[in-house]
mmCIF file of N, CA and C in Angstrom:
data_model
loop_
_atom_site.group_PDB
_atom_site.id
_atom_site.type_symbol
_atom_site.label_atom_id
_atom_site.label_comp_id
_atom_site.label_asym_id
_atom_site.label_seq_id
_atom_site.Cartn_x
_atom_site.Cartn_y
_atom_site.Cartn_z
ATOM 1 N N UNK P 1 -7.879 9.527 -18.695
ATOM 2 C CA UNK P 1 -6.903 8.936 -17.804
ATOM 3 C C UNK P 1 -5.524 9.512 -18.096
ATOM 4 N N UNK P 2 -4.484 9.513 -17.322
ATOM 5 C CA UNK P 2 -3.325 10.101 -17.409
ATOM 6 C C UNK P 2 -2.497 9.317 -18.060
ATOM 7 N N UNK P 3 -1.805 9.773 -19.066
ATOM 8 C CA UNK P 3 -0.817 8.721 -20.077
ATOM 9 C C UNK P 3 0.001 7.681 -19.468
ATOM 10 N N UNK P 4 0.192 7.646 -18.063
ATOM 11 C CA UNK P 4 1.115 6.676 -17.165
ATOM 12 C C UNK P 4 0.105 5.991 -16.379
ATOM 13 N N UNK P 5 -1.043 5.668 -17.189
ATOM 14 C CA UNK P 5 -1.641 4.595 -16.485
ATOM 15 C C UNK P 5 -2.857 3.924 -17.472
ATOM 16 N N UNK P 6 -2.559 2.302 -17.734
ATOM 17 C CA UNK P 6 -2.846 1.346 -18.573
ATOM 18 C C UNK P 6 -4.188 0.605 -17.829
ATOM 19 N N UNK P 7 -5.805 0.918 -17.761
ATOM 20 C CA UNK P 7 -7.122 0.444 -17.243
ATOM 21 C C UNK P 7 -7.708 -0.738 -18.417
ATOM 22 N N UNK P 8 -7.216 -1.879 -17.597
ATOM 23 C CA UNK P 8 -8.072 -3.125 -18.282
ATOM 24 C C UNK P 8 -8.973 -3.804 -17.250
ATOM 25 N N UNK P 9 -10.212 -4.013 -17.667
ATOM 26 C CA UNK P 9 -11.225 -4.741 -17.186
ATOM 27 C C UNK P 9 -10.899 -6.455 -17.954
ATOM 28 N N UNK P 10 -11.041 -6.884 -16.835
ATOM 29 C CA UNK P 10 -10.661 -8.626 -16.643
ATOM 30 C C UNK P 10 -12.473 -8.998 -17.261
ATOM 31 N N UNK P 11 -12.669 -8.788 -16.296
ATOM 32 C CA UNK P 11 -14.552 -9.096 -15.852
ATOM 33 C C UNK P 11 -14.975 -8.469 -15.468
ATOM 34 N N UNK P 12 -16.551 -8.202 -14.910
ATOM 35 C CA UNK P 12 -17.446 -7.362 -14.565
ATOM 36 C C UNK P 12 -16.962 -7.230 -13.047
ATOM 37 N N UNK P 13 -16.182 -7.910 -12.134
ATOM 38 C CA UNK P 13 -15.536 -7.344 -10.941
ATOM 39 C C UNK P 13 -14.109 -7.280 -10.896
ATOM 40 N N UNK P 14 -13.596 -7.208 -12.212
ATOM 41 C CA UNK P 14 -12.198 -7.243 -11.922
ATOM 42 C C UNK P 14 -11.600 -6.169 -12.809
ATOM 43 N N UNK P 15 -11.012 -5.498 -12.149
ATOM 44 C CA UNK P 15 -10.195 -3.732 -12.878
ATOM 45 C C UNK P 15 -8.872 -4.170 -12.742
ATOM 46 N N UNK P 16 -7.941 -3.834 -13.578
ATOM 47 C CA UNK P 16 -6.348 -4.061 -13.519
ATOM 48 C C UNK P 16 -6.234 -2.283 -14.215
ATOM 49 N N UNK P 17 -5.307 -1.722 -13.524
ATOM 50 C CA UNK P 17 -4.530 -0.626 -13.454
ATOM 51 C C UNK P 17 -3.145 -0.401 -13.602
ATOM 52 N N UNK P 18 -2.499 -0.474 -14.449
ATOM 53 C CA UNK P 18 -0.794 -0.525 -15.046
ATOM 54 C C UNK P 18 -0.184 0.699 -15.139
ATOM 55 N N UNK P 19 0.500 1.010 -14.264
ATOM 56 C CA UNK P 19 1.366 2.229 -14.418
ATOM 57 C C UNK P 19 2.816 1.954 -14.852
ATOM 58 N N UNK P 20 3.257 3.486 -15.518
ATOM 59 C CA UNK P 20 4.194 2.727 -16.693
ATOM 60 C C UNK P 20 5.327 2.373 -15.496
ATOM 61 N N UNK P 21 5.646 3.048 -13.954
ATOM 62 C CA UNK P 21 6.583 3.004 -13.455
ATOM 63 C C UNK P 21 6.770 1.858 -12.617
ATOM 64 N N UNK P 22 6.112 1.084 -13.118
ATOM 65 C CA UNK P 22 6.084 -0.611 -12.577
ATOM 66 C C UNK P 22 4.798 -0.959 -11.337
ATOM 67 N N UNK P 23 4.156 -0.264 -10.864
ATOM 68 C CA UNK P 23 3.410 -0.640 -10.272
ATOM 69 C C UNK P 23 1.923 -0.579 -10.850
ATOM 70 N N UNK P 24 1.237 -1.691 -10.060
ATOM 71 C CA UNK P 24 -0.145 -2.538 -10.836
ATOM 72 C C UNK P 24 -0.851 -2.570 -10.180
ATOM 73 N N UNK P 25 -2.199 -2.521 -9.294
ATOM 74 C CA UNK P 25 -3.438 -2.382 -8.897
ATOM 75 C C UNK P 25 -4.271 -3.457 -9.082
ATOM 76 N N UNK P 26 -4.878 -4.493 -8.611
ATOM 77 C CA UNK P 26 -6.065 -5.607 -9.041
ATOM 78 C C UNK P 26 -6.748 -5.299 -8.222
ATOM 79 N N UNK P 27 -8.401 -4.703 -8.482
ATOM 80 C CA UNK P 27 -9.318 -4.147 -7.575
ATOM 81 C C UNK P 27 -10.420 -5.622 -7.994
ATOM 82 N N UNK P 28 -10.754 -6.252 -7.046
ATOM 83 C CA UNK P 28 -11.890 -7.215 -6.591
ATOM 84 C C UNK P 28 -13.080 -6.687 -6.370
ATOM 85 N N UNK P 29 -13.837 -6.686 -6.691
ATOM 86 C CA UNK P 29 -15.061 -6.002 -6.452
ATOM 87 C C UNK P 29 -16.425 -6.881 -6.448
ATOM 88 N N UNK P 30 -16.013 -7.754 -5.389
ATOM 89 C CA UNK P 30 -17.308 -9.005 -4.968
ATOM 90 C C UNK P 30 -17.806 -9.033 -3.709
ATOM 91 N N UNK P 31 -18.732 -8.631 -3.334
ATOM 92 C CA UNK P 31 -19.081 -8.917 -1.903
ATOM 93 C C UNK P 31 -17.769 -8.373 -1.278
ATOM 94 N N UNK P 32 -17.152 -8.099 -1.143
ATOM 95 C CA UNK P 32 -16.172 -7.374 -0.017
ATOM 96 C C UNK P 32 -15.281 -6.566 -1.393
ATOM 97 N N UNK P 33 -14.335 -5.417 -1.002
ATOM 98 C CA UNK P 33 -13.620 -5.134 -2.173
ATOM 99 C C UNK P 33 -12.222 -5.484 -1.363
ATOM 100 N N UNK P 34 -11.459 -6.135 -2.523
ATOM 101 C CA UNK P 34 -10.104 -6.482 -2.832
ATOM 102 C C UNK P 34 -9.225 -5.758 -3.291
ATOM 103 N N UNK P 35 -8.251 -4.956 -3.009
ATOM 104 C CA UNK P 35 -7.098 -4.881 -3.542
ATOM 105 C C UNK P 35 -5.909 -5.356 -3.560
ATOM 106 N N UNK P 36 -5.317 -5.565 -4.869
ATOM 107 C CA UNK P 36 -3.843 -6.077 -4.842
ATOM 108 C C UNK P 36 -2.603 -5.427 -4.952
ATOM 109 N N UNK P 37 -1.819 -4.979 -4.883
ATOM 110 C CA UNK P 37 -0.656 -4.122 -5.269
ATOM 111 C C UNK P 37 0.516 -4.892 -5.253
ATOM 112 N N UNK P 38 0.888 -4.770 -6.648
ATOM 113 C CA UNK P 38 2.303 -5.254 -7.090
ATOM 114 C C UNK P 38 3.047 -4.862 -8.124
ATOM 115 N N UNK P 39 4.071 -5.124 -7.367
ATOM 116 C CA UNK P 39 5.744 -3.899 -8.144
ATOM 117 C C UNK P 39 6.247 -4.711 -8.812
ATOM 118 N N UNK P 40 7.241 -3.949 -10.102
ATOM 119 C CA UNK P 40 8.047 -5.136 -10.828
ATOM 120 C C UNK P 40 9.248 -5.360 -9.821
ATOM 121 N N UNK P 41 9.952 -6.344 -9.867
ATOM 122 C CA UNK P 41 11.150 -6.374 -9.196
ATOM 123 C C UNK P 41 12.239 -5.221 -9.600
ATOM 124 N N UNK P 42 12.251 -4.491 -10.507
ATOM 125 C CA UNK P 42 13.189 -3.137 -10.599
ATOM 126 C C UNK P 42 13.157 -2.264 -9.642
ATOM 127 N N UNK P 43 11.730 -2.304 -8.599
ATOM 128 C CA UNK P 43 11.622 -1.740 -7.632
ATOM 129 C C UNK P 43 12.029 -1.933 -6.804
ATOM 130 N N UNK P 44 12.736 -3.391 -6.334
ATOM 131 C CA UNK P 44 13.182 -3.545 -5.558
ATOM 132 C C UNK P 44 14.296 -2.685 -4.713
ATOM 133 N N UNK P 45 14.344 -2.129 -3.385
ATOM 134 C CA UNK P 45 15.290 -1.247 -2.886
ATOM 135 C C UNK P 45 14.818 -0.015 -3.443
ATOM 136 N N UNK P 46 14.272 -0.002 -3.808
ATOM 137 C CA UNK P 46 13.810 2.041 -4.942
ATOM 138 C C UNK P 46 13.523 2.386 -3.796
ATOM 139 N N UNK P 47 14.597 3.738 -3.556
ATOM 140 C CA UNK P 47 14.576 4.390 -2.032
ATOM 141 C C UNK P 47 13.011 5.571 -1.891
ATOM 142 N N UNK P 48 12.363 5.875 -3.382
ATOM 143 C CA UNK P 48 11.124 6.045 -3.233
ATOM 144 C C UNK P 48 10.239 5.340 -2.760
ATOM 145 N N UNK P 49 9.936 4.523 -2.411
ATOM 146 C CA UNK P 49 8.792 3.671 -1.888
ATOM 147 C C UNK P 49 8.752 3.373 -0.357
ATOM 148 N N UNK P 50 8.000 3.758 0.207
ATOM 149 C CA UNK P 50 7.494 3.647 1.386
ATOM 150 C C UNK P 50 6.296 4.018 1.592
ATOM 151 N N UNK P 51 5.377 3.684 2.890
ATOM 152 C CA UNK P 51 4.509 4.156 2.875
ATOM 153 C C UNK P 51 3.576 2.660 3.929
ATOM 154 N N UNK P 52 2.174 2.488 3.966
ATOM 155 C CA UNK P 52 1.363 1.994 4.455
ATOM 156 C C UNK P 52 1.793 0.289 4.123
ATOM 157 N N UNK P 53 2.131 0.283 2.936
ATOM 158 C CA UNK P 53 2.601 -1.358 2.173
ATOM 159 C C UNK P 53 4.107 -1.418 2.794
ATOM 160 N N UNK P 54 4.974 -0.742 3.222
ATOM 161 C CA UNK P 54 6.108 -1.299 4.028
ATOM 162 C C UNK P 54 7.057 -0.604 2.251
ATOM 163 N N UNK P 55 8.310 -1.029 2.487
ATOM 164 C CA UNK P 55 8.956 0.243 1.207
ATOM 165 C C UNK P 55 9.787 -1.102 0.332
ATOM 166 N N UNK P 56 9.278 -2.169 0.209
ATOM 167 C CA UNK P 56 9.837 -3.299 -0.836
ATOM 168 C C UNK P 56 11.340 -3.291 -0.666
ATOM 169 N N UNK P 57 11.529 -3.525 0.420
ATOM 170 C CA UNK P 57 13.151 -3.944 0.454
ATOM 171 C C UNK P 57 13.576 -4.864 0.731
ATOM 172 N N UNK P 58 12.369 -5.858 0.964
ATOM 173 C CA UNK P 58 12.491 -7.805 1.180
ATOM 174 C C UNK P 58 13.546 -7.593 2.501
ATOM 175 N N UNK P 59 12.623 -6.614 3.284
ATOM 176 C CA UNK P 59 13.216 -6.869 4.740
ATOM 177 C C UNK P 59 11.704 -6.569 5.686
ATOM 178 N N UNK P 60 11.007 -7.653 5.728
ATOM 179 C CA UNK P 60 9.658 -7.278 6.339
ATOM 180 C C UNK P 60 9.549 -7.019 8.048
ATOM 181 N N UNK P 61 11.277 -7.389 8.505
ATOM 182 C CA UNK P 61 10.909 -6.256 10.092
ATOM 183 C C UNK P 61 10.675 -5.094 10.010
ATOM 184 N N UNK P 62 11.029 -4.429 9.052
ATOM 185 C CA UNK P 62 10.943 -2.683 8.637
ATOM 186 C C UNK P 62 9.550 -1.777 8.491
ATOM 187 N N UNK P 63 9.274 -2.992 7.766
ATOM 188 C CA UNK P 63 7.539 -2.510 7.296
ATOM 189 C C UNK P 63 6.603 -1.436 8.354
ATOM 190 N N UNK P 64 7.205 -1.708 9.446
ATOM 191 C CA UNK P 64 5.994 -1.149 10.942
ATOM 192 C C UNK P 64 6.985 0.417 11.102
ATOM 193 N N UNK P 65 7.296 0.930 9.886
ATOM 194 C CA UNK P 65 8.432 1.977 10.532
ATOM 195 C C UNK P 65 7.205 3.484 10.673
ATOM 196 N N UNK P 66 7.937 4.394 11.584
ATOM 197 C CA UNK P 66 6.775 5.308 11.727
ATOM 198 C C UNK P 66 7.209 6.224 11.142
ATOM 199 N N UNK P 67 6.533 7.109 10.409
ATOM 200 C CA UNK P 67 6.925 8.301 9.421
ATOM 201 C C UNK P 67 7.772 8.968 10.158
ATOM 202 N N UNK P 68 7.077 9.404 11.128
ATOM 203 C CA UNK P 68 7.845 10.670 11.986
ATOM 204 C C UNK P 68 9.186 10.598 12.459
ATOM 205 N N UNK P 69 9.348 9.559 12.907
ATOM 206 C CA UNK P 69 10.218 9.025 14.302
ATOM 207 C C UNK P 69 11.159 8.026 13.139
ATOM 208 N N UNK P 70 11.346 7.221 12.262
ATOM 209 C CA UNK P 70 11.830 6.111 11.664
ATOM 210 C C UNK P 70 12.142 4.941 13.115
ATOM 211 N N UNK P 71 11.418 5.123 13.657
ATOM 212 C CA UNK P 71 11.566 4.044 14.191
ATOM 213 C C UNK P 71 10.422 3.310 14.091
ATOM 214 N N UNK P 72 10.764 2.203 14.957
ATOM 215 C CA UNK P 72 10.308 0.979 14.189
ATOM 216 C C UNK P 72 8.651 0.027 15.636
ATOM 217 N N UNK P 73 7.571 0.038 15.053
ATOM 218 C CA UNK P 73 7.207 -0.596 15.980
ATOM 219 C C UNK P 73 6.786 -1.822 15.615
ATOM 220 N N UNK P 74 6.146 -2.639 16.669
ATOM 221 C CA UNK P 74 5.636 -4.097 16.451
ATOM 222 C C UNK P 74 4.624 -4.377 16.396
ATOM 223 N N UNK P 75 3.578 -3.153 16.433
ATOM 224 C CA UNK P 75 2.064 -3.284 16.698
ATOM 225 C C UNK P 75 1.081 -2.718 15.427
ATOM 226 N N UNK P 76 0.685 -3.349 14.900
ATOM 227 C CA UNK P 76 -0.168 -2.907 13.775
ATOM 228 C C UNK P 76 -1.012 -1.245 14.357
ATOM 229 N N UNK P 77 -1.439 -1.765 15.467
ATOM 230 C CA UNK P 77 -2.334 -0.277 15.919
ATOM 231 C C UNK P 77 -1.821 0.594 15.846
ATOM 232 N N UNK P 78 -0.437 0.637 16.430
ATOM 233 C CA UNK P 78 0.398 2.232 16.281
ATOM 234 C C UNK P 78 0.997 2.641 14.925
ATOM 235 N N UNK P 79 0.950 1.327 14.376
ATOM 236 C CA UNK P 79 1.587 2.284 12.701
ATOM 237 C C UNK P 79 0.479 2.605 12.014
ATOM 238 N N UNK P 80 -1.052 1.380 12.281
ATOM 239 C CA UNK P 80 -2.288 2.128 11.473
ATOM 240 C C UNK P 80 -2.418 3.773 12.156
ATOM 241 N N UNK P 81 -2.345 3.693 13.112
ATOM 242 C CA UNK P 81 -2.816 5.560 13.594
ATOM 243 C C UNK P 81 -2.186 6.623 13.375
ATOM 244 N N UNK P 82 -0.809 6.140 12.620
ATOM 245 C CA UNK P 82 -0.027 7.095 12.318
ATOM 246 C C UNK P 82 -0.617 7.545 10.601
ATOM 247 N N UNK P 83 -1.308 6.903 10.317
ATOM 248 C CA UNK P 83 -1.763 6.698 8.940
ATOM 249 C C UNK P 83 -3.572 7.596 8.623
ATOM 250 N N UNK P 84 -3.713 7.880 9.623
ATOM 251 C CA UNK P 84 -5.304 9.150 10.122
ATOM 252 C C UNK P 84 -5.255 9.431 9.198
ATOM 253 N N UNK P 85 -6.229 10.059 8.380
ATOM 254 C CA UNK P 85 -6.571 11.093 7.189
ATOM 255 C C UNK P 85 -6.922 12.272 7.902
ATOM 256 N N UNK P 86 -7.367 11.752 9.641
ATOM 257 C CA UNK P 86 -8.199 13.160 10.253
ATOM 258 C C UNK P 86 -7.960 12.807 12.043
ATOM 259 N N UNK P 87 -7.234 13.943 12.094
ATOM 260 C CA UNK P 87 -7.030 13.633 13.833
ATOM 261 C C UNK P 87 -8.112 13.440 14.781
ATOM 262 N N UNK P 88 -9.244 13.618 14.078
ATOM 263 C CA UNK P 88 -10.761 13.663 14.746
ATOM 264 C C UNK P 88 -10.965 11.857 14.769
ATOM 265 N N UNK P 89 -10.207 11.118 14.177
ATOM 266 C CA UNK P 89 -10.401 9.769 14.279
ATOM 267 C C UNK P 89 -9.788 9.161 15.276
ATOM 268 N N UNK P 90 -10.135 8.073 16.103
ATOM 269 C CA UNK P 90 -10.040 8.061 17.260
ATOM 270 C C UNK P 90 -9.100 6.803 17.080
ATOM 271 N N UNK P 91 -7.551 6.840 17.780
ATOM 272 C CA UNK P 91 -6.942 5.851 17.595
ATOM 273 C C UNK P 91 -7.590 4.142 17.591
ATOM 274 N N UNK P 92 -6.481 3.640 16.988
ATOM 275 C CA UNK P 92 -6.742 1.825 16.709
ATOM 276 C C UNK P 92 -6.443 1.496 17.991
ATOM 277 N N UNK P 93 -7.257 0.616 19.039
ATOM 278 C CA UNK P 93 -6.556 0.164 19.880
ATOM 279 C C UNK P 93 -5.713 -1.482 19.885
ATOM 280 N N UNK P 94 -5.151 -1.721 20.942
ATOM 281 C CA UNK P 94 -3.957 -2.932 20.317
ATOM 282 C C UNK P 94 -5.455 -3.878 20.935
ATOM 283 N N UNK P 95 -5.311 -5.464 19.932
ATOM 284 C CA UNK P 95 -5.994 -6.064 20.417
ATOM 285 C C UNK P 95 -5.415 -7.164 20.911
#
């Protein structure tokens, strides 16, 4: 494992992942898998963070922002599709 990251097993479905730069991982692994992700509050505003989780600036209209464009939408579907691993995947539609 890479020196900036701390792997403790809770229980037989529970993994905790500690990275030294404040962020933590709780993977669930019961009948459905769970993840958790959480930052120390030093992160708070850290102009690094953005991404799929919204960028921790305890301003949750922001969260839906689109990489490309920084603008901002209201629809889960259009910010998940901006998020493709593969353009061969066929957009989210709004439900």
């Amino acid at each position: 494992y890479p020196s900036n990251l701390i792997i403790q097993r809770q229980e037989t479905n529970f993994l905790d992942l500690y990275f030294t730069n404040g962020i933590r991982l709780k993977v669930h692994d019961q009948h459905q898998q769970t993840i958790i992700i959480q930052l120390d509050d030093n992160l708070i505003n850290d102009q690094s963070l953005s991404g799929l989780c919204g960028d921790y600036n305890q301003k949750p209209d922001d969260d839906f922002k689109i990489l490309t464009t920084g603008l901002i939408t209201n629809t889960p579907a259009d910010f998940g599709n901006q998020w493709k691993s593969s353009q061969s995947c066929p957009d989210a539609s709004i439900v």
